[in-house]
């Protein structure tokens, strides 16, 4: 995962979700027009409604008995997108969109609407509009479905994959998608590795996002040396003469419960002392990832260079673990050992 952010994060309006989706498709078009059209056809579940320009040598269909040396043809189309943070779409709003599309693009061969939302709920208004505007293709996609369509067409080693992953991070930060159970976040450990491993905790600066991953991996000396399943995430720091705790256990993007046990307070106290001895920054808020238990990973090495900050891996996509709800941390370690060559 790149430290560079391609997509706008700070906003107050819902239309930023639309503009970021548009920006992603625009970047895709300039990266690969072929993949752009394949993506659109996949979104509308068709093979060739939207196609690249057709190059025809000696076009016998030109008419008037004239055969030009060659011609270039492409069907016209217009696609409109409405994106939501949650809930149901507004019927009147969509109706106005479709009415304008229907009346103002009379000579357009293909007219389409994409409705984007976080959840795959039954959208009765959309079905009603499909019956009213039969000349327009109307599809409802979740942000996960939108991302998945693109990810299946993009090579993980390509330059565009960095853009796609930042879009996924944006959607996770905005609670538009939730890949938490499927995600292993690898973080730098280095000098703190022994402390992390022995106390089943990893602490990290408050400036880093603490959501979107169920598992954490400890990176040291070119490889992931241990992984653990997060049971609770607690923000803590020294204020005056006491430790201030803030548990994010029951928020949608986090895990566990808000109750902080005495043992968890003991672990955090040790982490603050360890941080004080190493960095002298005990007053700076830090995330404390309490894991059930760190276990060793034998053979998951980065092939080239060093880890720059952090890296995400996905259980299904990277390690071919399909039952992510019931897998054990040992299962993930074994799968990682079998996939030691995927980290370039």
mmCIF file of N, CA, C and O in Angstrom, residues 136-172:
data_model
loop_
_atom_site.group_PDB
_atom_site.id
_atom_site.type_symbol
_atom_site.label_atom_id
_atom_site.label_comp_id
_atom_site.label_asym_id
_atom_site.label_seq_id
_atom_site.Cartn_x
_atom_site.Cartn_y
_atom_site.Cartn_z
ATOM 1 N N UNK A 136 -33.113 2.860 -21.133
ATOM 2 C CA UNK A 136 -31.902 3.169 -20.371
ATOM 3 C C UNK A 136 -31.524 1.965 -19.505
ATOM 4 O O UNK A 136 -32.375 1.406 -18.805
ATOM 5 N N UNK A 137 -30.259 1.578 -19.552
ATOM 6 C CA UNK A 137 -29.780 0.505 -18.678
ATOM 7 C C UNK A 137 -29.505 1.092 -17.290
ATOM 8 O O UNK A 137 -28.729 2.051 -17.163
ATOM 9 N N UNK A 138 -30.134 0.529 -16.277
ATOM 10 C CA UNK A 138 -29.980 1.015 -14.903
ATOM 11 C C UNK A 138 -29.434 -0.122 -14.038
ATOM 12 O O UNK A 138 -30.037 -1.197 -13.977
ATOM 13 N N UNK A 139 -28.295 0.100 -13.401
ATOM 14 C CA UNK A 139 -27.724 -0.928 -12.521
ATOM 15 C C UNK A 139 -27.447 -0.332 -11.143
ATOM 16 O O UNK A 139 -27.143 0.862 -11.020
ATOM 17 N N UNK A 140 -27.594 -1.162 -10.133
ATOM 18 C CA UNK A 140 -27.231 -0.792 -8.774
ATOM 19 C C UNK A 140 -26.032 -1.627 -8.358
ATOM 20 O O UNK A 140 -26.075 -2.858 -8.407
ATOM 21 N N UNK A 141 -24.945 -0.974 -7.965
ATOM 22 C CA UNK A 141 -23.738 -1.654 -7.526
ATOM 23 C C UNK A 141 -23.311 -1.119 -6.166
ATOM 24 O O UNK A 141 -23.459 0.070 -5.876
ATOM 25 N N UNK A 142 -22.781 -2.016 -5.332
ATOM 26 C CA UNK A 142 -22.151 -1.567 -4.092
ATOM 27 C C UNK A 142 -20.719 -1.141 -4.400
ATOM 28 O O UNK A 142 -20.164 -1.478 -5.450
ATOM 29 N N UNK A 143 -20.137 -0.401 -3.483
ATOM 30 C CA UNK A 143 -18.753 0.023 -3.679
ATOM 31 C C UNK A 143 -17.819 -1.184 -3.710
ATOM 32 O O UNK A 143 -16.804 -1.177 -4.430
ATOM 33 N N UNK A 144 -18.146 -2.224 -2.961
ATOM 34 C CA UNK A 144 -17.343 -3.442 -2.994
ATOM 35 C C UNK A 144 -17.409 -4.081 -4.376
ATOM 36 O O UNK A 144 -16.387 -4.489 -4.941
ATOM 37 N N UNK A 145 -18.600 -4.168 -4.937
ATOM 38 C CA UNK A 145 -18.756 -4.752 -6.271
ATOM 39 C C UNK A 145 -18.004 -3.923 -7.310
ATOM 40 O O UNK A 145 -17.367 -4.470 -8.223
ATOM 41 N N UNK A 146 -18.081 -2.611 -7.184
ATOM 42 C CA UNK A 146 -17.380 -1.704 -8.093
ATOM 43 C C UNK A 146 -15.876 -1.942 -8.014
ATOM 44 O O UNK A 146 -15.194 -2.089 -9.038
ATOM 45 N N UNK A 147 -15.354 -2.010 -6.789
ATOM 46 C CA UNK A 147 -13.923 -2.268 -6.612
ATOM 47 C C UNK A 147 -13.536 -3.647 -7.127
ATOM 48 O O UNK A 147 -12.523 -3.808 -7.817
ATOM 49 N N UNK A 148 -14.322 -4.663 -6.788
ATOM 50 C CA UNK A 148 -13.993 -6.033 -7.185
ATOM 51 C C UNK A 148 -13.926 -6.193 -8.697
ATOM 52 O O UNK A 148 -13.080 -6.926 -9.218
ATOM 53 N N UNK A 149 -14.818 -5.524 -9.422
ATOM 54 C CA UNK A 149 -14.808 -5.606 -10.887
ATOM 55 C C UNK A 149 -13.472 -5.097 -11.426
ATOM 56 O O UNK A 149 -12.844 -5.717 -12.295
ATOM 57 N N UNK A 150 -13.010 -3.975 -10.895
ATOM 58 C CA UNK A 150 -11.735 -3.427 -11.359
ATOM 59 C C UNK A 150 -10.559 -4.299 -10.938
ATOM 60 O O UNK A 150 -9.644 -4.544 -11.730
ATOM 61 N N UNK A 151 -10.585 -4.793 -9.692
ATOM 62 C CA UNK A 151 -9.445 -5.556 -9.179
ATOM 63 C C UNK A 151 -9.230 -6.851 -9.959
ATOM 64 O O UNK A 151 -8.099 -7.337 -10.061
ATOM 65 N N UNK A 152 -10.296 -7.411 -10.513
ATOM 66 C CA UNK A 152 -10.166 -8.641 -11.293
ATOM 67 C C UNK A 152 -9.519 -8.401 -12.650
ATOM 68 O O UNK A 152 -9.038 -9.342 -13.287
ATOM 69 N N UNK A 153 -9.500 -7.152 -13.087
ATOM 70 C CA UNK A 153 -8.932 -6.827 -14.400
ATOM 71 C C UNK A 153 -7.536 -6.226 -14.323
ATOM 72 O O UNK A 153 -6.858 -6.103 -15.343
ATOM 73 N N UNK A 154 -7.090 -5.868 -13.113
ATOM 74 C CA UNK A 154 -5.832 -5.154 -12.958
ATOM 75 C C UNK A 154 -4.751 -6.065 -12.394
ATOM 76 O O UNK A 154 -4.942 -6.725 -11.364
ATOM 77 N N UNK A 155 -3.608 -6.107 -13.041
ATOM 78 C CA UNK A 155 -2.450 -6.866 -12.575
ATOM 79 C C UNK A 155 -1.909 -6.227 -11.298
ATOM 80 O O UNK A 155 -1.697 -5.013 -11.238
ATOM 81 N N UNK A 156 -1.671 -7.042 -10.295
ATOM 82 C CA UNK A 156 -1.208 -6.515 -8.999
ATOM 83 C C UNK A 156 0.169 -5.868 -9.088
ATOM 84 O O UNK A 156 0.550 -5.089 -8.221
ATOM 85 N N UNK A 157 0.934 -6.219 -10.113
ATOM 86 C CA UNK A 157 2.265 -5.632 -10.273
ATOM 87 C C UNK A 157 2.264 -4.413 -11.193
ATOM 88 O O UNK A 157 3.322 -3.863 -11.499
ATOM 89 N N UNK A 158 1.090 -3.986 -11.626
ATOM 90 C CA UNK A 158 1.001 -2.842 -12.527
ATOM 91 C C UNK A 158 1.033 -1.532 -11.751
ATOM 92 O O UNK A 158 0.751 -1.486 -10.544
ATOM 93 N N UNK A 159 1.365 -0.465 -12.456
ATOM 94 C CA UNK A 159 1.421 0.854 -11.815
ATOM 95 C C UNK A 159 0.037 1.338 -11.406
ATOM 96 O O UNK A 159 -0.097 2.114 -10.455
ATOM 97 N N UNK A 160 -1.006 0.882 -12.090
ATOM 98 C CA UNK A 160 -2.358 1.334 -11.762
ATOM 99 C C UNK A 160 -2.870 0.707 -10.470
ATOM 100 O O UNK A 160 -3.779 1.243 -9.833
ATOM 101 N N UNK A 161 -2.302 -0.418 -10.065
ATOM 102 C CA UNK A 161 -2.783 -1.093 -8.859
ATOM 103 C C UNK A 161 -2.624 -0.208 -7.629
ATOM 104 O O UNK A 161 -3.440 -0.261 -6.707
ATOM 105 N N UNK A 162 -1.602 0.642 -7.614
ATOM 106 C CA UNK A 162 -1.408 1.567 -6.499
ATOM 107 C C UNK A 162 -2.581 2.537 -6.384
ATOM 108 O O UNK A 162 -3.057 2.836 -5.286
ATOM 109 N N UNK A 163 -3.061 3.018 -7.537
ATOM 110 C CA UNK A 163 -4.219 3.918 -7.552
ATOM 111 C C UNK A 163 -5.456 3.182 -7.051
ATOM 112 O O UNK A 163 -6.230 3.707 -6.237
ATOM 113 N N UNK A 164 -5.641 1.963 -7.532
ATOM 114 C CA UNK A 164 -6.814 1.174 -7.149
ATOM 115 C C UNK A 164 -6.819 0.878 -5.650
ATOM 116 O O UNK A 164 -7.868 0.944 -4.995
ATOM 117 N N UNK A 165 -5.657 0.576 -5.084
ATOM 118 C CA UNK A 165 -5.581 0.291 -3.654
ATOM 119 C C UNK A 165 -5.861 1.525 -2.808
ATOM 120 O O UNK A 165 -6.449 1.423 -1.732
ATOM 121 N N UNK A 166 -5.453 2.693 -3.290
ATOM 122 C CA UNK A 166 -5.774 3.901 -2.533
ATOM 123 C C UNK A 166 -7.270 4.168 -2.572
ATOM 124 O O UNK A 166 -7.847 4.670 -1.598
ATOM 125 N N UNK A 167 -7.924 3.847 -3.694
ATOM 126 C CA UNK A 167 -9.377 3.983 -3.760
ATOM 127 C C UNK A 167 -10.035 3.040 -2.746
ATOM 128 O O UNK A 167 -11.001 3.412 -2.065
ATOM 129 N N UNK A 168 -9.524 1.832 -2.639
ATOM 130 C CA UNK A 168 -10.050 0.884 -1.659
ATOM 131 C C UNK A 168 -9.854 1.417 -0.240
ATOM 132 O O UNK A 168 -10.765 1.350 0.596
ATOM 133 N N UNK A 169 -8.680 1.992 0.041
ATOM 134 C CA UNK A 169 -8.435 2.575 1.363
ATOM 135 C C UNK A 169 -9.409 3.706 1.648
ATOM 136 O O UNK A 169 -9.933 3.838 2.761
ATOM 137 N N UNK A 170 -9.644 4.548 0.646
ATOM 138 C CA UNK A 170 -10.596 5.652 0.805
ATOM 139 C C UNK A 170 -11.978 5.112 1.166
ATOM 140 O O UNK A 170 -12.633 5.610 2.091
ATOM 141 N N UNK A 171 -12.432 4.092 0.437
ATOM 142 C CA UNK A 171 -13.762 3.527 0.687
ATOM 143 C C UNK A 171 -13.840 2.907 2.082
ATOM 144 O O UNK A 171 -14.878 2.992 2.752
ATOM 145 N N UNK A 172 -12.758 2.286 2.534
ATOM 146 C CA UNK A 172 -12.748 1.710 3.879
ATOM 147 C C UNK A 172 -12.807 2.800 4.941
ATOM 148 O O UNK A 172 -13.532 2.684 5.934
#
